[in-house]
CSV table of C-alpha atoms and ligand atoms in Angstrom, one decimal:
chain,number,residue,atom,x,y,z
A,1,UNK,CA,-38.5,-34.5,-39.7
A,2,UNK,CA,-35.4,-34.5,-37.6
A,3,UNK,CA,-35.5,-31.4,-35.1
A,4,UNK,CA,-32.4,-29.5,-36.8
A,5,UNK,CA,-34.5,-28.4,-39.2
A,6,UNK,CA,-37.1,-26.5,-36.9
A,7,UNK,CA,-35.7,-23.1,-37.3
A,8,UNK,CA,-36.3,-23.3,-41.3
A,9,UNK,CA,-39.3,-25.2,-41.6
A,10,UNK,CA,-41.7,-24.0,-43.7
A,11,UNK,CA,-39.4,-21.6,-45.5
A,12,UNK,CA,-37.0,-21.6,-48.5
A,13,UNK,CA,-33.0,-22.3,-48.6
A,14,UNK,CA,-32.5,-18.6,-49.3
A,15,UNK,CA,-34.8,-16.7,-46.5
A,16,UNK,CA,-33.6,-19.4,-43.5
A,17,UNK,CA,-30.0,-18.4,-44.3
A,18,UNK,CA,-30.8,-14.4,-44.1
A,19,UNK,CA,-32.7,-15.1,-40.9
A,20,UNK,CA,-29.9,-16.9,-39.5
A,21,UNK,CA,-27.1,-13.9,-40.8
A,22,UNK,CA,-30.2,-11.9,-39.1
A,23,UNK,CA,-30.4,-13.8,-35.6
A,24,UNK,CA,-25.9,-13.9,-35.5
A,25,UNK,CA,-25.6,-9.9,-36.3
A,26,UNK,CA,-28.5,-9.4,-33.6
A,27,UNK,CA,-26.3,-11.7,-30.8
A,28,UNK,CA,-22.8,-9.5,-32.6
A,29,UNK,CA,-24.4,-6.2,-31.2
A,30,UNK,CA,-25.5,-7.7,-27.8
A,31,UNK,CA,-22.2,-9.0,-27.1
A,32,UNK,CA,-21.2,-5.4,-28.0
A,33,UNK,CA,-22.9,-3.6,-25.6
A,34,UNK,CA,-22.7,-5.8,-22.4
A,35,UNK,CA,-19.0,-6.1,-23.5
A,36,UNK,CA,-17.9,-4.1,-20.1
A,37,UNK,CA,-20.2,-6.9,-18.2
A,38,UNK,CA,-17.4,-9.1,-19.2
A,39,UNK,CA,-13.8,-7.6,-18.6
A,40,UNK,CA,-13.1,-7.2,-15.2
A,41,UNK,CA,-12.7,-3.8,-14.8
A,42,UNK,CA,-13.4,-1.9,-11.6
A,43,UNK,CA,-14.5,2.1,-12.0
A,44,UNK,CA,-12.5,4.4,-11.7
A,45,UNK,CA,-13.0,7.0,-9.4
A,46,UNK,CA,-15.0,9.8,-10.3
A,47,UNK,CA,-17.6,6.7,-10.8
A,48,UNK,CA,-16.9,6.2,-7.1
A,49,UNK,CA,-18.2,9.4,-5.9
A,50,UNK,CA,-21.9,9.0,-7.1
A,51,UNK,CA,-21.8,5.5,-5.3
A,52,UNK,CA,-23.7,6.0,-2.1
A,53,UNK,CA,-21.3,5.9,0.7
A,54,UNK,CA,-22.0,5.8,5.0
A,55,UNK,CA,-19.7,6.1,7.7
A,56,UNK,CA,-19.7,2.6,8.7
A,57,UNK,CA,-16.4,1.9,10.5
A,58,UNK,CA,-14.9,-1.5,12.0
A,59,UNK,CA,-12.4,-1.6,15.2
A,60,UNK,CA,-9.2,-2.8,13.3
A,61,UNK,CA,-8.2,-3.8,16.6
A,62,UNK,CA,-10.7,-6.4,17.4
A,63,UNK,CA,-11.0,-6.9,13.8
A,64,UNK,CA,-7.4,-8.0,13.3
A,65,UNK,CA,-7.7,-10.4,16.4
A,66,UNK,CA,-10.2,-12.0,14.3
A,67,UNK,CA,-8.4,-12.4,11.7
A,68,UNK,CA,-7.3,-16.1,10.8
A,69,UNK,CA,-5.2,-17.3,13.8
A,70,UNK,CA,-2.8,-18.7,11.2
A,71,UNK,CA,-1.9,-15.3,9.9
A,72,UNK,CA,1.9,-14.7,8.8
A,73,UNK,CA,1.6,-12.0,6.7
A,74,UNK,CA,-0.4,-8.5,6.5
A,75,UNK,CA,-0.8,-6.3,3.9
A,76,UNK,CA,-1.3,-2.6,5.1
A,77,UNK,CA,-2.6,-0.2,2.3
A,78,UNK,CA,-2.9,3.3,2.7
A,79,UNK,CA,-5.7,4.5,0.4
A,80,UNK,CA,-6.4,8.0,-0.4
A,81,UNK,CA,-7.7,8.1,-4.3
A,82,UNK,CA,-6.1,5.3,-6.1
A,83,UNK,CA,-7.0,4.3,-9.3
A,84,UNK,CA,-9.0,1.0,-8.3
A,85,UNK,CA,-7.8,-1.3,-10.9
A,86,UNK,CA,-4.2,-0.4,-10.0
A,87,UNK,CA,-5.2,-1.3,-6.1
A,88,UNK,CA,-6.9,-4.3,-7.1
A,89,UNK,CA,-4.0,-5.6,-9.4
A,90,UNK,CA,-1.3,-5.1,-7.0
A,91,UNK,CA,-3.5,-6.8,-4.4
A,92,UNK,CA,-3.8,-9.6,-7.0
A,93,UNK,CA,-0.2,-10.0,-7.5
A,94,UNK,CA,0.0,-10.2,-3.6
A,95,UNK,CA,-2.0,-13.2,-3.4
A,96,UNK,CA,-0.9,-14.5,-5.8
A,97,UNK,CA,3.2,-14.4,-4.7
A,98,UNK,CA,4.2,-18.3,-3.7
A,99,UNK,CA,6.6,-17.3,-0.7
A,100,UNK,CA,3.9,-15.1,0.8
A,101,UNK,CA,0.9,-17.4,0.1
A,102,UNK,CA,1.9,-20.1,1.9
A,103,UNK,CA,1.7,-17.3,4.8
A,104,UNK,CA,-2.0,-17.2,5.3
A,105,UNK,CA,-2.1,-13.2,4.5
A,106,UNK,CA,-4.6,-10.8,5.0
A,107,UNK,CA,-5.1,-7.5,3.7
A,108,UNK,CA,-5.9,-4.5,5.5
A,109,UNK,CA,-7.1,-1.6,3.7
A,110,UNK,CA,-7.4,2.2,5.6
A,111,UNK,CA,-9.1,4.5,3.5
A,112,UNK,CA,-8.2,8.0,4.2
A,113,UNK,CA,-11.0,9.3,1.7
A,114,UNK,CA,-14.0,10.5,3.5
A,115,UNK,CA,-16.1,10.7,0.0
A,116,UNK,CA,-15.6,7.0,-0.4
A,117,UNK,CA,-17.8,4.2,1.3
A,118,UNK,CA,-15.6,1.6,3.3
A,119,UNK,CA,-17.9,-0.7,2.6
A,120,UNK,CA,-17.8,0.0,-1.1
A,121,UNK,CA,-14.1,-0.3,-1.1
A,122,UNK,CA,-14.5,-3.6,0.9
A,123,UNK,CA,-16.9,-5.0,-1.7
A,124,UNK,CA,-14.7,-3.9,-5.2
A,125,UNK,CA,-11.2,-5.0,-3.4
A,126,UNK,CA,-12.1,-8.2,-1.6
A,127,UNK,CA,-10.2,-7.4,1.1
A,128,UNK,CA,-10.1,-8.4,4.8
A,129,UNK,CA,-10.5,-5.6,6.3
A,130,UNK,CA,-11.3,-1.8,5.5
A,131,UNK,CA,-11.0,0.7,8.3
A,132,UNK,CA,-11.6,4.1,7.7
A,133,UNK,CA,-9.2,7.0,9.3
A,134,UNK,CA,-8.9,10.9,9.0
A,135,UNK,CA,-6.9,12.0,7.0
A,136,UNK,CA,-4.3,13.5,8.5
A,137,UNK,CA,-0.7,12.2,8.4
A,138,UNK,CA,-0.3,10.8,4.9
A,139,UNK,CA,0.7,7.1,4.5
A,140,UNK,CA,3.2,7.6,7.4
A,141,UNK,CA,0.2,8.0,9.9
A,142,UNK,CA,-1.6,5.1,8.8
A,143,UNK,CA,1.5,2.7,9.6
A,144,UNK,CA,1.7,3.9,12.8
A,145,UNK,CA,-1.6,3.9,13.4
A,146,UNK,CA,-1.5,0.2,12.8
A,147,UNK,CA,1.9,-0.6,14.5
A,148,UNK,CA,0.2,1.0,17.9
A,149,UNK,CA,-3.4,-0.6,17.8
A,150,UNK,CA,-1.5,-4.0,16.9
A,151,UNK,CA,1.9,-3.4,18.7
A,152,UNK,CA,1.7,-6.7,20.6
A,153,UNK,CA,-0.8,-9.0,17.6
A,154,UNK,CA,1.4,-8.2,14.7
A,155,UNK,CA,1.8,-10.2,11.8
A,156,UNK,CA,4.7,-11.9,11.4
A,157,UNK,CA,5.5,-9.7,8.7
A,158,UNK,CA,3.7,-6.4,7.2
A,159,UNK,CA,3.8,-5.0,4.2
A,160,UNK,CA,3.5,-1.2,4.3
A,161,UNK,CA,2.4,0.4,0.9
A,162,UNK,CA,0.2,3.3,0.2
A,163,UNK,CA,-2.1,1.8,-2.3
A,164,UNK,CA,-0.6,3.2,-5.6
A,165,UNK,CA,2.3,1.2,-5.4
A,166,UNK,CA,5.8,1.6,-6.8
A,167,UNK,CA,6.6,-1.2,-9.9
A,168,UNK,CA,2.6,-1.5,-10.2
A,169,UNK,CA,0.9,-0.3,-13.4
A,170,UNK,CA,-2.7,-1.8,-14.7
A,171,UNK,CA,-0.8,-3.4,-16.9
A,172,UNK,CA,1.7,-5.5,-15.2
A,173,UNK,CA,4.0,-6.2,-12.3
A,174,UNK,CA,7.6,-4.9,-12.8
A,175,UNK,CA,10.1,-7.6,-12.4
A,176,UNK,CA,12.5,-6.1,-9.7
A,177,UNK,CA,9.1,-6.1,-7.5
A,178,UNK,CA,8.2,-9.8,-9.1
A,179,UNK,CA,11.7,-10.7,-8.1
A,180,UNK,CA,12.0,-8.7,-4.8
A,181,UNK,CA,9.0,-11.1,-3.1
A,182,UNK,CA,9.2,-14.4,-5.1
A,183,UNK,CA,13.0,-14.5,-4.7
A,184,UNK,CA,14.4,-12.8,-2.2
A,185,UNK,CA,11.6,-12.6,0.6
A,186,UNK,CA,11.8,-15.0,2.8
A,187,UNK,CA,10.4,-15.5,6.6
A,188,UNK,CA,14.0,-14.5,7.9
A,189,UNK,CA,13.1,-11.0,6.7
A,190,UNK,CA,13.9,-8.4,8.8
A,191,UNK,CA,13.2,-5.3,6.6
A,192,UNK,CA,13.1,-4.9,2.8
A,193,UNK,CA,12.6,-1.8,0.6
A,194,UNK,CA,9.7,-2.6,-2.0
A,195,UNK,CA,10.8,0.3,-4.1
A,196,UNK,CA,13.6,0.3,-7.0
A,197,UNK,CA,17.1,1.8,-6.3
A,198,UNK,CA,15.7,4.7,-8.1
A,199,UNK,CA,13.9,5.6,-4.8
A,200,UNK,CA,16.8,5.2,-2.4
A,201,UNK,CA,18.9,8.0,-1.8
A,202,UNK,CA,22.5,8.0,0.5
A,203,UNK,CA,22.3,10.8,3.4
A,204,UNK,CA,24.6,12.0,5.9
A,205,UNK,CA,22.8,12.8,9.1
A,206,UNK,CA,19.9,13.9,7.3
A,207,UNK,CA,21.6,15.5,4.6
A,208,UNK,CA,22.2,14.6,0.7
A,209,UNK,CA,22.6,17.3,-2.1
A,210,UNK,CA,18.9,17.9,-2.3
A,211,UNK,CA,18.0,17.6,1.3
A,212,UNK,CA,18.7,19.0,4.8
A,213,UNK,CA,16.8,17.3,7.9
A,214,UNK,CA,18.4,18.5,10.6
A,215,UNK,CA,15.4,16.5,12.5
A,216,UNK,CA,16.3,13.4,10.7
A,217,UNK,CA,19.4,13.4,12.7
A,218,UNK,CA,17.8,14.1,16.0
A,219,UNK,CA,15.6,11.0,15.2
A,220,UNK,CA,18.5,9.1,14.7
A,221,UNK,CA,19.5,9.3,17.7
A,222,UNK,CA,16.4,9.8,19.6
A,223,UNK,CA,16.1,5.7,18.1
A,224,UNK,CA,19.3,4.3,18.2
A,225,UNK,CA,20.5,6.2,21.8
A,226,UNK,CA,23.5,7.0,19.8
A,227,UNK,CA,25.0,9.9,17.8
A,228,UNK,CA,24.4,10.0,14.3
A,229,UNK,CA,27.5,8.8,12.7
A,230,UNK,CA,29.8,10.1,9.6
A,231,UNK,CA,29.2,6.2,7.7
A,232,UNK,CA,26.4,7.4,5.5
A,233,UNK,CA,23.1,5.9,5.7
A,234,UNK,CA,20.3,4.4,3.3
A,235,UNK,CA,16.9,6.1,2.7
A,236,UNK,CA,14.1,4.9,0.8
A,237,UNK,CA,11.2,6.7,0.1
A,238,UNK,CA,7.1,6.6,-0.8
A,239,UNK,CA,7.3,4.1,1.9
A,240,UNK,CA,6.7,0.9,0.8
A,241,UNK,CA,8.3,-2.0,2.9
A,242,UNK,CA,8.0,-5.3,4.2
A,243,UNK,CA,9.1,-5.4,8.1
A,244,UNK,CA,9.0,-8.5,10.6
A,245,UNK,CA,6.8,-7.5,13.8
A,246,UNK,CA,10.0,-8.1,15.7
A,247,UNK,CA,11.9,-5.5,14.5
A,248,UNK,CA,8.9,-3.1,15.1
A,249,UNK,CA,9.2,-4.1,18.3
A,250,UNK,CA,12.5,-3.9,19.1
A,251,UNK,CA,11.9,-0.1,18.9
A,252,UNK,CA,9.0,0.5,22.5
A,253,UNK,CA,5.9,1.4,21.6
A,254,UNK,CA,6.6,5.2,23.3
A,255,UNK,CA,8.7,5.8,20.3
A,256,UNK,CA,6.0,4.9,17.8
A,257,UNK,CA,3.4,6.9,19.8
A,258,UNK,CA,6.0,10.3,20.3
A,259,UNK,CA,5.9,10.5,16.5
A,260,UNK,CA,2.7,9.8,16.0
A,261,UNK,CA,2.4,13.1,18.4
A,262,UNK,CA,4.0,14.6,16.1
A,263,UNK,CA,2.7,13.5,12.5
A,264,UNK,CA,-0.8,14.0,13.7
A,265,UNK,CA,-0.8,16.9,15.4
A,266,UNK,CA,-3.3,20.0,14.7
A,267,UNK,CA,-2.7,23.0,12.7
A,268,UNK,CA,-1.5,25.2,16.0
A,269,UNK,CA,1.1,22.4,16.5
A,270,UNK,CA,4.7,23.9,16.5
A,271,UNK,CA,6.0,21.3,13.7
A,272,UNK,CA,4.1,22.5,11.4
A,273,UNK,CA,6.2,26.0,11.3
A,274,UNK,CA,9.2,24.4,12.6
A,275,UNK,CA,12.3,26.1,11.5
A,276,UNK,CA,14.5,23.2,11.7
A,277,UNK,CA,12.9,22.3,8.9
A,278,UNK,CA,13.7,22.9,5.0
A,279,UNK,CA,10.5,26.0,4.7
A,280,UNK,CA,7.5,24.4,3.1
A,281,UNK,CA,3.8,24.2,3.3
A,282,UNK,CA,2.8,21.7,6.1
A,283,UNK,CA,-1.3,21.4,7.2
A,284,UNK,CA,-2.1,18.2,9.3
A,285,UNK,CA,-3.2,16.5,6.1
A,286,UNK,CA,-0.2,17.2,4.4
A,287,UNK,CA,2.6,17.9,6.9
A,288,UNK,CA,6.2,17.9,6.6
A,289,UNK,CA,7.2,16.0,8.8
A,290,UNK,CA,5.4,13.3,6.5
A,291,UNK,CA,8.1,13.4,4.5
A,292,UNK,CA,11.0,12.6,7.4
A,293,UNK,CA,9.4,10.2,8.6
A,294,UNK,CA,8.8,8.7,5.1
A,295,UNK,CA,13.2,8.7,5.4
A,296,UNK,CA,13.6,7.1,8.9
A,297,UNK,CA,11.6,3.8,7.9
A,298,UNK,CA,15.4,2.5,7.1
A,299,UNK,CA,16.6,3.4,10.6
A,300,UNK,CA,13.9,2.6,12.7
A,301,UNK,CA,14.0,-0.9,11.4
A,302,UNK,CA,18.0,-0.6,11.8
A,303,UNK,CA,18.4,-1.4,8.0
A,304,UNK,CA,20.3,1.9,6.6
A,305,UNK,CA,23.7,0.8,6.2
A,306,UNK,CA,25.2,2.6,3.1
A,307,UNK,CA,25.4,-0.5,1.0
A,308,UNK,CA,21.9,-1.4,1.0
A,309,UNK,CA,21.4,0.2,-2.4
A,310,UNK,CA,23.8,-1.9,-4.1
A,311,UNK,CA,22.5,-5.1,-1.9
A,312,UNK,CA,19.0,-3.9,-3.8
A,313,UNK,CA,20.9,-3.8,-7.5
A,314,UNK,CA,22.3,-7.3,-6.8
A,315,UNK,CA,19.0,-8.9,-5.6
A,316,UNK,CA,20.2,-9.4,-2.1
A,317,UNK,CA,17.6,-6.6,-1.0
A,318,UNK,CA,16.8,-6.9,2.8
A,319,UNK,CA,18.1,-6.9,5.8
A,320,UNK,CA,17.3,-10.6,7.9
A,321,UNK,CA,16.4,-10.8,11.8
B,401,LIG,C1,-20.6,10.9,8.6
B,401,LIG,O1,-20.1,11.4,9.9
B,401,LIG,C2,-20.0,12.8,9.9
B,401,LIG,C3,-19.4,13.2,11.3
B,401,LIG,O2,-19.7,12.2,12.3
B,401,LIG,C4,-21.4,13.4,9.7
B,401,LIG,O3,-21.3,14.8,9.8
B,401,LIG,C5,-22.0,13.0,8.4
B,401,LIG,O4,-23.3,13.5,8.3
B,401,LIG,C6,-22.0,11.5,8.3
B,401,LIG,N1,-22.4,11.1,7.0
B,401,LIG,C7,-23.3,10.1,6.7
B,401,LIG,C8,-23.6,9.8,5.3
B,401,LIG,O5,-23.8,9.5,7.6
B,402,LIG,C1,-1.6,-21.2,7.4
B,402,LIG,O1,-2.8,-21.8,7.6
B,402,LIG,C2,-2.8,-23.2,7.7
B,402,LIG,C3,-4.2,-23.7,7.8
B,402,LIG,O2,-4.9,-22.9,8.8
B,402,LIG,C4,-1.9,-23.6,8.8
B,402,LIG,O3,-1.8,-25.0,8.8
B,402,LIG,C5,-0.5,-23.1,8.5
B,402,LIG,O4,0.4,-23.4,9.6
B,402,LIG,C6,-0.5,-21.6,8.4
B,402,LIG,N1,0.8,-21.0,8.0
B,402,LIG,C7,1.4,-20.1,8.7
B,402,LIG,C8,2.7,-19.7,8.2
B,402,LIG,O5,0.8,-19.5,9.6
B,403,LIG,C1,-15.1,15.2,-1.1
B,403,LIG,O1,-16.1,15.9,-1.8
B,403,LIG,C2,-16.2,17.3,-1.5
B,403,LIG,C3,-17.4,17.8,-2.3
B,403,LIG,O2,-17.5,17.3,-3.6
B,403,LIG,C4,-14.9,17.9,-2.0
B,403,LIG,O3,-15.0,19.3,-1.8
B,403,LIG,C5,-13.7,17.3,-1.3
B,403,LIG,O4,-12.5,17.8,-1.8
B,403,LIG,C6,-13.7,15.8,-1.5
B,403,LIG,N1,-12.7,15.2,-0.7
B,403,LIG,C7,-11.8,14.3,-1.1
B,403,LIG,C8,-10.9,13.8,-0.1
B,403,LIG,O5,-11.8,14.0,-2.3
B,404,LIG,C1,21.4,-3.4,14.0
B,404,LIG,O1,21.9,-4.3,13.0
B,404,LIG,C2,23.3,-4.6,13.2
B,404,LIG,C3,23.7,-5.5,12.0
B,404,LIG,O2,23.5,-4.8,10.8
B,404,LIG,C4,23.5,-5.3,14.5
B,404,LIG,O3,24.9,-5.6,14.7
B,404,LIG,C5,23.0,-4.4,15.6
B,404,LIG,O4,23.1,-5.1,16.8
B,404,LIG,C6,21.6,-4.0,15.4
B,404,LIG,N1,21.1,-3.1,16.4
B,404,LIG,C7,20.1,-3.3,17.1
B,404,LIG,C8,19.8,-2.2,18.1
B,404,LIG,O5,19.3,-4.2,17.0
C-alpha cells in the first residue's frame, strides 16, 4: 500500500471524504480565529493602557552620540496618543523613501504620554530611540528640546513631525507627501514644509484675517535683528518640517533656549496671561505660545518668503542651503 492512502485506510469511499470535509472545516475556523495573529496590526490605544508600563528613560543625548556614526538623517516624532498603526505607517513610509534611505536614518521617538511605557512604544515602533519627556510645551517643546541637547551632533537633516502626521492615513501615503520627499528632497535642503498648501497661511507681521500675534512680530525680529517688514511672509502650521542642522545653527543656541524659557514655563509664568496675546486658555501643557511658535518655524529657518506657497503647489517646495 502506497502511504497516500493512510488517512482512509480501513474505511469506505464515502466516510474518508466526510472526514476530510471534517478535518478542512476544522483548519477553516482555526485560521478564523488566529486571523488577527496574521495581519499586522498594532493596538490601538486604549489596549495600550492595560499594558504594564515603567518609567524607564534613556539620555537622548548620549543616546544619539551612539547612534550610527554614518547618520544623515533624523526623524523626530513627538508622540502624545497617536493611533499606533498611523505612527508605525508613516515611520514605514520613512524608511522606505529612496532619497532619505540612502541617508542612514534614525528615528527618534519622545513620548509625551506618561500612561504609556517607553519601552512598549520602543518594542511596537522599532524605532531607534524612545525618550520620554513631560508634557509640557506641545510638539513645539519637543523640537527644541532636541535642537538644545543635540545643538552641536545634529543630523544632517531632521525631520520634525508630531507623530500624527499630515498626508498620513492607515491607509496610505498622500502623493504631495510621496512626492515632497522622493522628488523634491534632496541633501541641499535647507528647510521644507511637510504639510499641504492647505496648512500654509500668508501673514503680515504676525497678522492674517484670522490671526493677530503681535509677539510673532517681536520674534521676527528678535531672530532676524531686523524690523519686520511690509513683504508678507509664509507660515506653515502643525509643524512638520524637514530642516538641515546648519540652518538650526545659524540661529545661536541662546535663541533656542529663550523660547524654550518661554514654551515651558510654569503655570505662574506671565505668558501664559499675556495680553499681547489673542485671549485664550494657556496651561504649560497646552500653552499659547505653542501655537506662535508652531508659525515662526518658517522664519527661524529663514524660509518665509511670500511665494513659498506657490513654490509648494509647483513642486519646487523648499528652500536650499
Ligand atoms: C514613575 O515616576 C513617578 C515620579 O518619579 C512615580 O511617582 C511613579 O510611581 C513611577 N511609576 C512607576 C510605575 O514606577
Ligand atoms: C551610510 O552608511 C554607510 C555604511 O555605514 C556609509 O558608507 C555611508 O557613507 C553613509 N551615508 C551617509 C550619507 O552618511
Ligand atoms: C493617564 O491615566 C490617568 C488615569 O487613568 C488619567 O487620569 C490621565 O488623564 C491619563 N493621562 C494621559 C496623558 O492620557
Ligand atoms: C536668508 O535667505 C536669503 C535668501 O532667501 C539670503 O539672501 C539671506 O542671506 C539669508 N539670511 C540669513 C541670515 O542667512
Amino acid at each position: 500500500m502506497g502511504s497516500e492512502a493512510s488517512v482512509c485506510n480501513n474505511l469506505h469511499g464515502r466516510r474518508c471524504i466526510l472526514r476530510i470535509i471534517g478535518i478542512l472545516i476544522i483548519i477553516c475556523i482555526l485560521i478564523y480565529l488566529e486571523r488577527g495573529r496574521f495581519g499586522r496590526k498594532l493596538p490601538y490605544l486604549r489596549d495600550l493602557y492595560s499594558y504594564t508600563w515603567s518609567n524607564k528613560t534613556i539620555s537622548p543625548i548620549r543616546n544619539i552620540a551612539s547612534l550610527k556614526r554614518n547618520n544623515g538623517f533624523h526623524v523626530v516624532l513627538n508622540y502624545y496618543e497617536e493611533d499606533l498603526n498611523l505612527v508605525s505607517q508613516f515611520i514605514r513610509f520613512i524608511r522606505n523613501v529612496q532619497s532619505i534611505r540612502r541617508l542612514n536614518v534614525s528615528i527618534i521617538i519622545y513620548n509625551k504620554n506618561s500612561n504609556i511605557s517607553s519601552v512598549y512604544l520602543q518594542k511596537m515602533l522599532k524605532v531607534d530611540i524612545v525618550h520620554q519627556l513631560p508634557n509640557v510645551g506641545r510638539e513645539g517643546g519637543t523640537y527644541l528640546y532636541h535642537i538644545i541637547n543635540n545643538y552641536d551632533t545634529l543630523a544632517d537633516h531632521t525631520l520634525f513631525s508630531q507623530a500624527g502626521a499630515d498626508g498620513v492615513s492607515v491607509k496610505e501615503v498622500e502623493s504631495w507627501l510621496v512626492n515632497r520627499l522622493e522628488r523634491q528632497f534632496t541633501t541641499a535642503v535647507g528647510y521644507m514644509p511637510l504639510v499641504s498648501a492647505r496648512w500654509m497661511e500668508v501673514y503680515d507681521c504676525g497678522r492674517n484675517i484670522y490671526n493677530n500675534m503681535v509677539r510673532l512680530a517681536e520674534l521676527w525680529a528678535m531672530v532676524t535683528q531686523t524690523l519686520c517688514p511690509p513683504d508678507k511672509q509664509t507660515v506653515t502650521y502643525r509643524g512638520q518640517f524637514v530642516v538641515s542642522s546648519k540652518r538650526i545653527r545659524r540661529q545661536p543656541l541662546r535663541i533656542y533656549m529663550y523660547l524654550n524659557e518661554l514654551i515651558t514655563a510654569d503655570s505662574t509664568h506671565w505668558i501664559h496671561t499675556d495680553k499681547r496675546s489673542p485671549p485664550s486658555q494657556s496651561t504649560p501643557s497646552n500653552p499659547f505660545f505653542g501655537h506662535i511658535l508652531e508659525r515662526l518655524w518658517t522664519v527661524l529657518f529663514n524660509c518665509s518668503k511670500s511665494d513659498l506657497i506657490n513654490k509648494c503647489n509647483r513642486d519646487v517646495c523648499a528652500c536650499f542651503d
